[in-house]
C-alpha atoms as a PDB file:
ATOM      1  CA  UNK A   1     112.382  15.010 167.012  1.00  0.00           C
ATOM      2  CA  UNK A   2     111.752  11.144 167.623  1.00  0.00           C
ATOM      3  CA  UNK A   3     114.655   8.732 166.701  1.00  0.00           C
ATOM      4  CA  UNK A   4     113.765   5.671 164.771  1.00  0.00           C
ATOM      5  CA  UNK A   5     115.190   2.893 166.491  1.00  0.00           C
ATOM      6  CA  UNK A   6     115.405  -0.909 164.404  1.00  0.00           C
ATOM      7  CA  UNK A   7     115.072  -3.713 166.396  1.00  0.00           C
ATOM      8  CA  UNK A   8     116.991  -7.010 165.165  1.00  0.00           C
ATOM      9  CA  UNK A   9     114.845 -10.323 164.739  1.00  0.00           C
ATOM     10  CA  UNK A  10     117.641 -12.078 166.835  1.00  0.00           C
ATOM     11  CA  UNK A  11     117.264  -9.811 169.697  1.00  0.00           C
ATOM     12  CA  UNK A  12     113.580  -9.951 169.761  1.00  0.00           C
ATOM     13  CA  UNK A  13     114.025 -13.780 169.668  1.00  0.00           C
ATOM     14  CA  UNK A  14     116.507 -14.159 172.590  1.00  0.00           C
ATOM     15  CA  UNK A  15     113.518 -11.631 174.651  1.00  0.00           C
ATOM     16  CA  UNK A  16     110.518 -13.959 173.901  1.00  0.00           C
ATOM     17  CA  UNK A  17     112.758 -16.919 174.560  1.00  0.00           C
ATOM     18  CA  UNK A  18     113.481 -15.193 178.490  1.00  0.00           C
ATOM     19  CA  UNK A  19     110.365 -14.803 179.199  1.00  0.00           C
ATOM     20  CA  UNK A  20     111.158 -10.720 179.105  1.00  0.00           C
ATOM     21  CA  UNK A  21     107.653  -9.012 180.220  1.00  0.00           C
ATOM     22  CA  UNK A  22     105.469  -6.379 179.060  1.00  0.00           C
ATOM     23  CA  UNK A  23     106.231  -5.391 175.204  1.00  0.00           C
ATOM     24  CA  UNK A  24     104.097  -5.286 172.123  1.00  0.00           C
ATOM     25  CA  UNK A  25     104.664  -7.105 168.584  1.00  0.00           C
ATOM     26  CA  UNK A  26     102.061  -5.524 165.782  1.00  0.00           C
ATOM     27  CA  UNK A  27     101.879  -6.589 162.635  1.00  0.00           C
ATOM     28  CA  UNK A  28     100.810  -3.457 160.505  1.00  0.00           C
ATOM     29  CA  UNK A  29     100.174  -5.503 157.349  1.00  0.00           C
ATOM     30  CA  UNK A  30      96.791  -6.038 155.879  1.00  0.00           C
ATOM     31  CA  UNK A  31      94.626  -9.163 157.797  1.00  0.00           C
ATOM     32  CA  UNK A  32      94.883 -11.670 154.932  1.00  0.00           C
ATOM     33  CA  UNK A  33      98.427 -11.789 155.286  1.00  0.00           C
ATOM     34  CA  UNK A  34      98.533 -11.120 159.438  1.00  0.00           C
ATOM     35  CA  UNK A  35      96.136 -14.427 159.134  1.00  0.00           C
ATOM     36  CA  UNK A  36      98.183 -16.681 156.558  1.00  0.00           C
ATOM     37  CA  UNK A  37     101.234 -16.059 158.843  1.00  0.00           C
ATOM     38  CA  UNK A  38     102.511 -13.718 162.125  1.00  0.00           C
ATOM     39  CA  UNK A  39     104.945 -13.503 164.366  1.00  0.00           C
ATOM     40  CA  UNK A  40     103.783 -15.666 167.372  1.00  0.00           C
ATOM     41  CA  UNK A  41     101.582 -13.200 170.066  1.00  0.00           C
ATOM     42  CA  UNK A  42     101.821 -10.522 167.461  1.00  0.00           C
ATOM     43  CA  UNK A  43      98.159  -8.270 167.224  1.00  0.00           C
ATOM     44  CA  UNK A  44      97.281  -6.810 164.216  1.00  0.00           C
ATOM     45  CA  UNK A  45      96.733  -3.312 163.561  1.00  0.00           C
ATOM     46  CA  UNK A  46      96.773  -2.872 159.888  1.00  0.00           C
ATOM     47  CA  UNK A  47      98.791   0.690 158.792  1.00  0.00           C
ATOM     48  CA  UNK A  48      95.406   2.711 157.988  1.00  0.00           C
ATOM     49  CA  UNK A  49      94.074   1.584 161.838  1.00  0.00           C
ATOM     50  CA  UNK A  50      96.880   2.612 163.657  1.00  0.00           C
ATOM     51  CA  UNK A  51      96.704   6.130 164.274  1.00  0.00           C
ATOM     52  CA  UNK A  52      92.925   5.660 165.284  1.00  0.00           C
ATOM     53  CA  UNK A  53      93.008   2.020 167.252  1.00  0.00           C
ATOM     54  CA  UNK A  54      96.443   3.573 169.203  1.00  0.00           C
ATOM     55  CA  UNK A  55      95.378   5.842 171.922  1.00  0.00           C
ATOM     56  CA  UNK A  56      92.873   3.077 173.034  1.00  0.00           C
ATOM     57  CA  UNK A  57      94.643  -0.228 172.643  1.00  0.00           C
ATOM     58  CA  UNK A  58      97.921   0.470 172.908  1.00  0.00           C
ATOM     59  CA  UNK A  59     100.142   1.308 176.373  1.00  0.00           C
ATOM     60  CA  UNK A  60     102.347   4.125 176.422  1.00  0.00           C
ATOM     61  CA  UNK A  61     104.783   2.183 178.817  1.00  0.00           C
ATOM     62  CA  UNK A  62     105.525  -0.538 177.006  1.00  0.00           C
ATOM     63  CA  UNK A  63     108.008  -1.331 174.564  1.00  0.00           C
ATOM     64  CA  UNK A  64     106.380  -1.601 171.401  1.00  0.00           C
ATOM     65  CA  UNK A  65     108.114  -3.781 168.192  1.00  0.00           C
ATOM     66  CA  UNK A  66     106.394  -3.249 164.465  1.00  0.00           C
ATOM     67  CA  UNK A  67     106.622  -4.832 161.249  1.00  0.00           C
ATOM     68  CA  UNK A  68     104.931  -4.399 158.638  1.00  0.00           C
ATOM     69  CA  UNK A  69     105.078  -5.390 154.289  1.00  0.00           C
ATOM     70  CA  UNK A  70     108.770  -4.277 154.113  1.00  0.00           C
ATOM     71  CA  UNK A  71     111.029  -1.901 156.373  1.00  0.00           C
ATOM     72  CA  UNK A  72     109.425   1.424 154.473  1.00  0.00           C
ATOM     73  CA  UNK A  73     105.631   0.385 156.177  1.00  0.00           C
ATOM     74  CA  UNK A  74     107.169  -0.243 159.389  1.00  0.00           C
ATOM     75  CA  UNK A  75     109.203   2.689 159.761  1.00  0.00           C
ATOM     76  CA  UNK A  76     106.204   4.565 158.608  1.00  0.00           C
ATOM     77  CA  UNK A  77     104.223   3.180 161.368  1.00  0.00           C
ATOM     78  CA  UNK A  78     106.908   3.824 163.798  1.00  0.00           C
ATOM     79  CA  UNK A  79     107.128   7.547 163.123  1.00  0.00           C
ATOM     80  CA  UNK A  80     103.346   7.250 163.295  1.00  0.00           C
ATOM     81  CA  UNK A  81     103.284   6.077 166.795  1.00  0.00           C
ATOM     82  CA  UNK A  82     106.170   8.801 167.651  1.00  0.00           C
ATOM     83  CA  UNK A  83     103.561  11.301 166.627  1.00  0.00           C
ATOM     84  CA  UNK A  84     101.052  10.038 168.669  1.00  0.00           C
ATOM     85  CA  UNK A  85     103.510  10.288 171.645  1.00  0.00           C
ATOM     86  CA  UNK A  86     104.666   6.741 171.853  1.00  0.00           C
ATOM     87  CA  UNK A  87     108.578   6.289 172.670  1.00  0.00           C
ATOM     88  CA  UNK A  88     109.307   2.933 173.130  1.00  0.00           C
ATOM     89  CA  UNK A  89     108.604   1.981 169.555  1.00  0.00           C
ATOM     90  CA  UNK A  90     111.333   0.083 167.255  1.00  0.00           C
ATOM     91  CA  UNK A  91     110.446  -1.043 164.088  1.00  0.00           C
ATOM     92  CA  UNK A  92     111.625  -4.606 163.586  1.00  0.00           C
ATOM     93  CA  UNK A  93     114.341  -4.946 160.630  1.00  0.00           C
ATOM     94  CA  UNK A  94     113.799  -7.092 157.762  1.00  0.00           C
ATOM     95  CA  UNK A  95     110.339  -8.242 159.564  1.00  0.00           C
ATOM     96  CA  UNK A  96     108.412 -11.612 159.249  1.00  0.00           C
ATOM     97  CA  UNK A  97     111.052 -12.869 156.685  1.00  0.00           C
ATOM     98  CA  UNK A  98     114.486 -12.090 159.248  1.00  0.00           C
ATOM     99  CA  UNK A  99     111.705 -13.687 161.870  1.00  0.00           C
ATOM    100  CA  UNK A 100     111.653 -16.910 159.677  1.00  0.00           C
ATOM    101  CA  UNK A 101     115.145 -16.725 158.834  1.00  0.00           C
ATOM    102  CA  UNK A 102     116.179 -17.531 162.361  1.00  0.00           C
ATOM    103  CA  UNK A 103     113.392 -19.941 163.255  1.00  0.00           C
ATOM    104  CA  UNK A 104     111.244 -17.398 164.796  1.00  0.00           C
ATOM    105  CA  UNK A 105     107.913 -18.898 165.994  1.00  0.00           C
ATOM    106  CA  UNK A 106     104.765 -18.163 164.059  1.00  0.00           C
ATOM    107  CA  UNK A 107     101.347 -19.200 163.582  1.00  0.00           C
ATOM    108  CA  UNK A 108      98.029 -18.502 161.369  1.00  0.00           C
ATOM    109  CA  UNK A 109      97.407 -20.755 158.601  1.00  0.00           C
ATOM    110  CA  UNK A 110     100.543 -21.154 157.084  1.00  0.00           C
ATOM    111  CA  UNK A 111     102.462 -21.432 160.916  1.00  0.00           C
END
């Protein structure tokens, strides 16, 4: 049995801002929203791709973050990736909103 481990936006942050090496941010919402706005160097991978687009785009070594719609979606695509084998995954609390709340960087249209 996999443990579902939540990530906090600030810690996240504090990684990008070091410079820390070789982890993934996906964005599991749909690509209209992934476009309007993301977490900077976040890929998308919308919920109903991941279990196919994983085992070829995705490495098993890294430490992967997700966020998705709400905290339900991510931890759904979290336990998804568990399935699959994955066990660095930690779905990201609160998501792209906690991201904006601290003055996370993002782009797409919005920024």
């Amino acid at each position: 049995m996999s443990i579902n481990l939540v990530a906090d936006v600030q810690d996240l942050k504090t990684s990008l801002e070091w410079g820390q090496p070789a982890f993934t941010i996906i964005d599991v919402r749909d690509r209209s929203k992934y476009n309007y706005s993301r977490i900077t160097g976040a890929i998308s991978i919308p919920l109903n791709d991941l279990e196919s687009r994983a085992q070829t785009s995705l490495h098993r070594e890294r430490q992967i973050y997700i966020y998705g719609e709400n905290d339900s979606q991510s931890a759904q695509a979290v336990r998804t990736l568990q399935f699959l084998g994955f066990t660095a995954v930690a779905e990201l609390s609160g998501g792209i909103k906690a991201w904006k709340t601290i003055g996370g960087a993002t782009e797409g249209v919005e920024g």
